Amino acid sequence: MKYDLIAVGDSTIDAFVPLLLAETKTKIQGQKKTQMLCMEYGTKIPIERITNLPAGNAHNVAVGAGRLGLKVAFHSVVGNDLNGHIIRENLKTNKVKTKFLQTDPKLKTNYHVVLEWKGERSILIFHEPYQYQAKKYKTKWLYFSSVGASGVVKVGEQIIRYLDANPSVKLAFNPGTFQMALGKQKLAPLFNRCEILFVNREEAQKILDFSTKSNKKLLDALKDLGPNIVVMTDGPKGSYCYDGVKYWYAGIVDTPVVDRTGCGDCYAMTFVAARQKGRDVAEAMRWGTINASYKIGALGPQTALLKRGEFRKRLKQWKEFHASEYTRG
């Protein structure tokens, strides 16, 4: 069977913990400003509840693509435990093939904690030292995202070997924490083979190791790394894209914000789905923005991902929304 898309990366169960007492403070180091989540030290911190939900960048992409009707498979590793069973059943429910899902009986399934405060989140992460086994894929698109430190080099090398042997396959790459830590030189083989690179503004600055207010400069520098198309999201400010010919910008669809976790995954997945179906860059940005705007209205990265029929209705509902050519700096 040949798939429309195979997503590769770690999966997890996320424990969503909405905080009741916290505050944010700005930390300034040189010209860099960082928002810090602050809670009282050495005491009990009240929370609203704890909700456990399936998550993980590539996992979110696989489920979202399955709901949109694409033929999808997911390559990841889980433990032989309850959480691993939950992830496997979640994939089947969303019509994602589990042919490439490995089970490691010696390790647990990844479990992260998401601290939520006023619509934003900070995530406490721990990746089990999984060892991904090379698989024989048959797909049109490969979506590669976050894996743990133990597999970050090996999995990347496996993907490059597969792409070298299958030049028609297109790669969408959304580097995770441990991948970005390798630095742009070690990631060069992936960048050079990449059809679409997805990052947010903070990730772009981290990869490039420079800070600027110019969106074009960030897009130019990312494009120079090798991808054919660069997409940079910037939260409530919208998204930017450079396809090597034109710069594009899409604002946001104004909807109530419940939880932003997984919005970037939803946007990227829908962008790839649009490209897989032959849509141009501007329309792909439109698709990604509209789908992400509904994800943001529910807790968790997968809860409100739209199915194909509902997504079509939303596209018609927002027919006046579109991306436009970006002419600013």
mmCIF file of C-alpha atoms in Angstrom, residues 92-323:
data_model
loop_
_atom_site.group_PDB
_atom_site.id
_atom_site.type_symbol
_atom_site.label_atom_id
_atom_site.label_comp_id
_atom_site.label_asym_id
_atom_site.label_seq_id
_atom_site.Cartn_x
_atom_site.Cartn_y
_atom_site.Cartn_z
ATOM 1 C CA LYS A 92 -6.961 3.084 14.800
ATOM 2 C CA THR A 93 -9.976 5.198 15.742
ATOM 3 C CA ASN A 94 -8.666 7.997 13.517
ATOM 4 C CA LYS A 95 -7.936 5.684 10.569
ATOM 5 C CA VAL A 96 -4.165 5.879 10.946
ATOM 6 C CA LYS A 97 -2.356 2.659 10.059
ATOM 7 C CA THR A 98 -0.186 1.230 12.856
ATOM 8 C CA LYS A 99 1.980 -0.984 10.653
ATOM 9 C CA PHE A 100 5.105 0.966 11.650
ATOM 10 C CA LEU A 101 4.236 1.504 15.337
ATOM 11 C CA GLN A 102 6.834 -0.291 17.464
ATOM 12 C CA THR A 103 6.374 -1.531 21.025
ATOM 13 C CA ASP A 104 9.372 -1.609 23.379
ATOM 14 C CA PRO A 105 8.541 -3.896 26.335
ATOM 15 C CA LYS A 106 11.463 -2.543 28.383
ATOM 16 C CA LEU A 107 10.434 1.125 28.264
ATOM 17 C CA LYS A 108 7.394 3.148 29.213
ATOM 18 C CA THR A 109 5.319 5.279 26.883
ATOM 19 C CA ASN A 110 6.321 8.957 26.940
ATOM 20 C CA TYR A 111 4.367 11.062 29.438
ATOM 21 C CA HIS A 112 4.552 14.872 29.484
ATOM 22 C CA VAL A 113 3.017 17.539 31.720
ATOM 23 C CA VAL A 114 1.443 20.644 30.142
ATOM 24 C CA LEU A 115 1.167 23.617 32.498
ATOM 25 C CA GLU A 116 -1.542 25.948 31.189
ATOM 26 C CA TRP A 117 -1.928 29.619 32.069
ATOM 27 C CA LYS A 118 -4.095 32.160 30.246
ATOM 28 C CA GLY A 119 -4.225 30.325 26.937
ATOM 29 C CA GLU A 120 -0.486 29.595 26.747
ATOM 30 C CA ARG A 121 1.389 26.530 27.923
ATOM 31 C CA SER A 122 4.752 25.379 29.197
ATOM 32 C CA ILE A 123 5.503 21.684 28.714
ATOM 33 C CA LEU A 124 7.607 19.484 30.990
ATOM 34 C CA ILE A 125 9.040 16.865 28.656
ATOM 35 C CA PHE A 126 10.881 13.568 29.013
ATOM 36 C CA HIS A 127 11.590 11.273 26.074
ATOM 37 C CA GLU A 128 12.302 7.589 26.715
ATOM 38 C CA PRO A 129 15.487 6.344 24.975
ATOM 39 C CA TYR A 130 13.665 4.644 22.105
ATOM 40 C CA GLN A 131 15.492 2.961 19.259
ATOM 41 C CA TYR A 132 13.636 3.329 15.967
ATOM 42 C CA GLN A 133 13.977 0.416 13.565
ATOM 43 C CA ALA A 134 14.343 1.276 9.883
ATOM 44 C CA LYS A 135 11.158 0.534 7.930
ATOM 45 C CA LYS A 136 10.334 0.093 4.249
ATOM 46 C CA TYR A 137 7.989 2.990 3.574
ATOM 47 C CA LYS A 138 5.844 3.504 0.490
ATOM 48 C CA THR A 139 4.560 7.062 0.573
ATOM 49 C CA LYS A 140 4.215 10.327 -1.327
ATOM 50 C CA TRP A 141 5.076 12.497 1.680
ATOM 51 C CA LEU A 142 7.148 11.945 4.816
ATOM 52 C CA TYR A 143 6.549 14.192 7.830
ATOM 53 C CA PHE A 144 9.408 14.182 10.337
ATOM 54 C CA SER A 145 9.248 15.866 13.726
ATOM 55 C CA SER A 146 10.352 15.576 17.347
ATOM 56 C CA VAL A 147 12.225 12.501 18.609
ATOM 57 C CA GLY A 148 14.171 12.016 21.825
ATOM 58 C CA ALA A 149 17.894 12.600 22.284
ATOM 59 C CA SER A 150 18.729 8.897 21.985
ATOM 60 C CA GLY A 151 17.281 8.567 18.496
ATOM 61 C CA VAL A 152 17.660 12.038 17.044
ATOM 62 C CA VAL A 153 20.754 11.269 14.937
ATOM 63 C CA LYS A 154 19.931 7.688 13.962
ATOM 64 C CA VAL A 155 16.356 8.387 12.861
ATOM 65 C CA GLY A 156 17.493 11.380 10.808
ATOM 66 C CA GLU A 157 20.087 9.233 9.074
ATOM 67 C CA GLN A 158 17.494 6.529 8.361
ATOM 68 C CA ILE A 159 15.213 9.106 6.775
ATOM 69 C CA ILE A 160 17.989 10.540 4.601
ATOM 70 C CA ARG A 161 18.882 7.049 3.330
ATOM 71 C CA TYR A 162 15.231 6.427 2.492
ATOM 72 C CA LEU A 163 14.884 9.767 0.692
ATOM 73 C CA ASP A 164 18.093 9.179 -1.268
ATOM 74 C CA ALA A 165 16.680 5.855 -2.457
ATOM 75 C CA ASN A 166 13.264 7.399 -3.211
ATOM 76 C CA PRO A 167 13.851 10.827 -4.794
ATOM 77 C CA SER A 168 10.168 11.374 -5.630
ATOM 78 C CA VAL A 169 9.134 11.375 -1.950
ATOM 79 C CA LYS A 170 8.649 14.837 -0.460
ATOM 80 C CA LEU A 171 9.820 15.657 3.067
ATOM 81 C CA ALA A 172 8.065 18.011 5.459
ATOM 82 C CA PHE A 173 10.303 18.743 8.452
ATOM 83 C CA ASN A 174 9.369 20.304 11.782
ATOM 84 C CA PRO A 175 12.473 20.031 13.994
ATOM 85 C CA GLY A 176 11.897 19.311 17.661
ATOM 86 C CA THR A 177 13.914 20.327 20.732
ATOM 87 C CA PHE A 178 16.656 17.696 20.425
ATOM 88 C CA GLN A 179 16.914 18.075 16.668
ATOM 89 C CA MET A 180 17.443 21.827 16.937
ATOM 90 C CA ALA A 181 20.080 21.202 19.614
ATOM 91 C CA LEU A 182 22.201 19.433 16.978
ATOM 92 C CA GLY A 183 22.685 22.734 15.147
ATOM 93 C CA LYS A 184 22.038 23.680 11.549
ATOM 94 C CA GLN A 185 25.221 22.087 10.208
ATOM 95 C CA LYS A 186 24.291 18.593 11.412
ATOM 96 C CA LEU A 187 20.737 19.124 10.195
ATOM 97 C CA ALA A 188 21.967 20.216 6.750
ATOM 98 C CA PRO A 189 21.197 16.868 5.014
ATOM 99 C CA LEU A 190 17.565 17.147 6.119
ATOM 100 C CA PHE A 191 17.307 20.828 5.226
ATOM 101 C CA ASN A 192 18.768 20.192 1.778
ATOM 102 C CA ARG A 193 16.257 17.419 1.077
ATOM 103 C CA CYS A 194 13.311 19.258 2.591
ATOM 104 C CA GLU A 195 10.295 20.261 0.512
ATOM 105 C CA ILE A 196 8.699 22.252 3.350
ATOM 106 C CA LEU A 197 10.312 23.412 6.586
ATOM 107 C CA PHE A 198 7.882 24.323 9.386
ATOM 108 C CA VAL A 199 9.044 26.393 12.374
ATOM 109 C CA ASN A 200 7.655 29.057 14.651
ATOM 110 C CA ARG A 201 9.432 32.378 15.140
ATOM 111 C CA GLU A 202 11.286 31.270 18.294
ATOM 112 C CA GLU A 203 12.447 28.076 16.606
ATOM 113 C CA ALA A 204 13.640 30.027 13.570
ATOM 114 C CA GLN A 205 15.755 32.295 15.758
ATOM 115 C CA LYS A 206 17.165 29.314 17.643
ATOM 116 C CA ILE A 207 18.124 27.425 14.482
ATOM 117 C CA LEU A 208 19.677 30.507 12.889
ATOM 118 C CA ASP A 209 21.192 31.791 16.129
ATOM 119 C CA PHE A 210 20.167 35.368 15.530
ATOM 120 C CA SER A 211 17.306 37.651 16.469
ATOM 121 C CA THR A 212 15.659 40.170 14.173
ATOM 122 C CA LYS A 213 12.293 41.876 13.799
ATOM 123 C CA SER A 214 12.425 41.333 10.037
ATOM 124 C CA ASN A 215 10.271 38.411 8.938
ATOM 125 C CA LYS A 216 11.860 38.457 5.484
ATOM 126 C CA LYS A 217 15.361 38.148 6.909
ATOM 127 C CA LEU A 218 14.318 35.108 8.938
ATOM 128 C CA LEU A 219 12.599 33.533 5.938
ATOM 129 C CA ASP A 220 15.583 34.279 3.670
ATOM 130 C CA ALA A 221 18.045 32.742 6.124
ATOM 131 C CA LEU A 222 15.884 29.646 6.565
ATOM 132 C CA LYS A 223 15.508 29.287 2.788
ATOM 133 C CA ASP A 224 19.293 29.499 2.431
ATOM 134 C CA LEU A 225 19.540 26.325 4.526
ATOM 135 C CA GLY A 226 18.071 24.383 1.602
ATOM 136 C CA PRO A 227 14.274 23.855 1.884
ATOM 137 C CA ASN A 228 12.138 24.543 -1.183
ATOM 138 C CA ILE A 229 9.431 26.213 0.921
ATOM 139 C CA VAL A 230 9.750 27.813 4.359
ATOM 140 C CA VAL A 231 6.756 28.366 6.657
ATOM 141 C CA MET A 232 7.096 30.351 9.879
ATOM 142 C CA THR A 233 4.195 30.669 12.308
ATOM 143 C CA ASP A 234 4.010 33.474 14.857
ATOM 144 C CA GLY A 235 1.127 32.611 17.185
ATOM 145 C CA PRO A 236 -1.677 35.192 17.214
ATOM 146 C CA LYS A 237 0.255 37.342 14.712
ATOM 147 C CA GLY A 238 -0.339 34.826 11.923
ATOM 148 C CA SER A 239 2.029 32.970 9.600
ATOM 149 C CA TYR A 240 4.607 33.753 6.921
ATOM 150 C CA CYS A 241 5.863 31.780 3.962
ATOM 151 C CA TYR A 242 8.581 32.075 1.330
ATOM 152 C CA ASP A 243 8.513 29.796 -1.693
ATOM 153 C CA GLY A 244 11.648 31.158 -3.346
ATOM 154 C CA VAL A 245 9.627 33.511 -5.546
ATOM 155 C CA LYS A 246 7.193 35.379 -3.315
ATOM 156 C CA TYR A 247 6.710 36.081 0.363
ATOM 157 C CA TRP A 248 3.255 35.378 1.776
ATOM 158 C CA TYR A 249 1.362 36.309 4.926
ATOM 159 C CA ALA A 250 -1.829 34.957 6.484
ATOM 160 C CA GLY A 251 -3.461 36.499 9.525
ATOM 161 C CA ILE A 252 -5.615 34.521 11.937
ATOM 162 C CA VAL A 253 -9.255 33.545 12.091
ATOM 163 C CA ASP A 254 -10.568 35.232 15.221
ATOM 164 C CA THR A 255 -11.999 32.456 17.405
ATOM 165 C CA PRO A 256 -12.090 31.875 21.190
ATOM 166 C CA VAL A 257 -8.800 30.585 22.598
ATOM 167 C CA VAL A 258 -8.920 27.598 24.959
ATOM 168 C CA ASP A 259 -5.570 25.897 24.359
ATOM 169 C CA ARG A 260 -2.820 26.553 21.787
ATOM 170 C CA THR A 261 -1.111 23.179 22.263
ATOM 171 C CA GLY A 262 -0.756 21.503 18.879
ATOM 172 C CA CYS A 263 -1.832 24.504 16.787
ATOM 173 C CA GLY A 264 1.448 24.471 14.885
ATOM 174 C CA ASP A 265 1.069 20.740 14.180
ATOM 175 C CA CYS A 266 -2.488 21.263 12.953
ATOM 176 C CA TYR A 267 -1.421 24.138 10.690
ATOM 177 C CA ALA A 268 1.529 22.197 9.248
ATOM 178 C CA MET A 269 -0.481 19.020 8.707
ATOM 179 C CA THR A 270 -3.237 20.879 6.866
ATOM 180 C CA PHE A 271 -0.696 22.844 4.795
ATOM 181 C CA VAL A 272 0.867 19.544 3.676
ATOM 182 C CA ALA A 273 -2.576 18.082 2.940
ATOM 183 C CA ALA A 274 -3.330 21.063 0.707
ATOM 184 C CA ARG A 275 -0.025 20.706 -1.154
ATOM 185 C CA GLN A 276 -0.564 16.960 -1.467
ATOM 186 C CA LYS A 277 -3.863 17.762 -3.188
ATOM 187 C CA GLY A 278 -2.209 20.227 -5.583
ATOM 188 C CA ARG A 279 -3.175 23.525 -3.920
ATOM 189 C CA ASP A 280 -0.818 26.511 -4.176
ATOM 190 C CA VAL A 281 1.067 28.016 -1.240
ATOM 191 C CA ALA A 282 -1.455 30.779 -0.535
ATOM 192 C CA GLU A 283 -4.339 28.302 -0.404
ATOM 193 C CA ALA A 284 -2.300 25.940 1.762
ATOM 194 C CA MET A 285 -1.768 28.775 4.256
ATOM 195 C CA ARG A 286 -5.508 29.429 4.200
ATOM 196 C CA TRP A 287 -6.266 25.765 4.890
ATOM 197 C CA GLY A 288 -3.748 25.589 7.735
ATOM 198 C CA THR A 289 -4.996 28.743 9.409
ATOM 199 C CA ILE A 290 -8.665 27.779 9.273
ATOM 200 C CA ASN A 291 -8.119 24.274 10.637
ATOM 201 C CA ALA A 292 -5.840 25.528 13.431
ATOM 202 C CA SER A 293 -8.427 28.129 14.424
ATOM 203 C CA TYR A 294 -10.829 25.348 15.392
ATOM 204 C CA LYS A 295 -8.200 23.255 17.144
ATOM 205 C CA ILE A 296 -7.472 26.212 19.420
ATOM 206 C CA GLY A 297 -11.034 26.126 20.755
ATOM 207 C CA ALA A 298 -10.619 22.867 22.687
ATOM 208 C CA LEU A 299 -8.244 21.379 25.243
ATOM 209 C CA GLY A 300 -5.500 19.179 23.827
ATOM 210 C CA PRO A 301 -3.812 18.941 20.425
ATOM 211 C CA GLN A 302 -6.219 16.454 18.830
ATOM 212 C CA THR A 303 -9.632 17.009 20.408
ATOM 213 C CA ALA A 304 -10.981 19.515 17.858
ATOM 214 C CA LEU A 305 -9.104 18.428 14.728
ATOM 215 C CA LEU A 306 -11.704 18.600 11.963
ATOM 216 C CA LYS A 307 -12.897 15.701 9.837
ATOM 217 C CA ARG A 308 -13.003 16.132 6.070
ATOM 218 C CA GLY A 309 -16.692 17.039 5.754
ATOM 219 C CA GLU A 310 -16.622 19.553 8.582
ATOM 220 C CA PHE A 311 -13.398 21.059 7.284
ATOM 221 C CA ARG A 312 -14.990 21.654 3.876
ATOM 222 C CA LYS A 313 -17.851 23.492 5.576
ATOM 223 C CA ARG A 314 -15.367 25.694 7.449
ATOM 224 C CA LEU A 315 -13.534 26.530 4.225
ATOM 225 C CA LYS A 316 -16.816 27.719 2.719
ATOM 226 C CA GLN A 317 -17.716 29.609 5.897
ATOM 227 C CA TRP A 318 -14.431 31.529 5.715
ATOM 228 C CA LYS A 319 -14.355 31.970 1.936
ATOM 229 C CA GLU A 320 -13.334 35.627 2.316
ATOM 230 C CA PHE A 321 -10.244 34.739 4.349
ATOM 231 C CA HIS A 322 -7.055 34.367 2.318
ATOM 232 C CA ALA A 323 -3.288 34.753 2.392
#
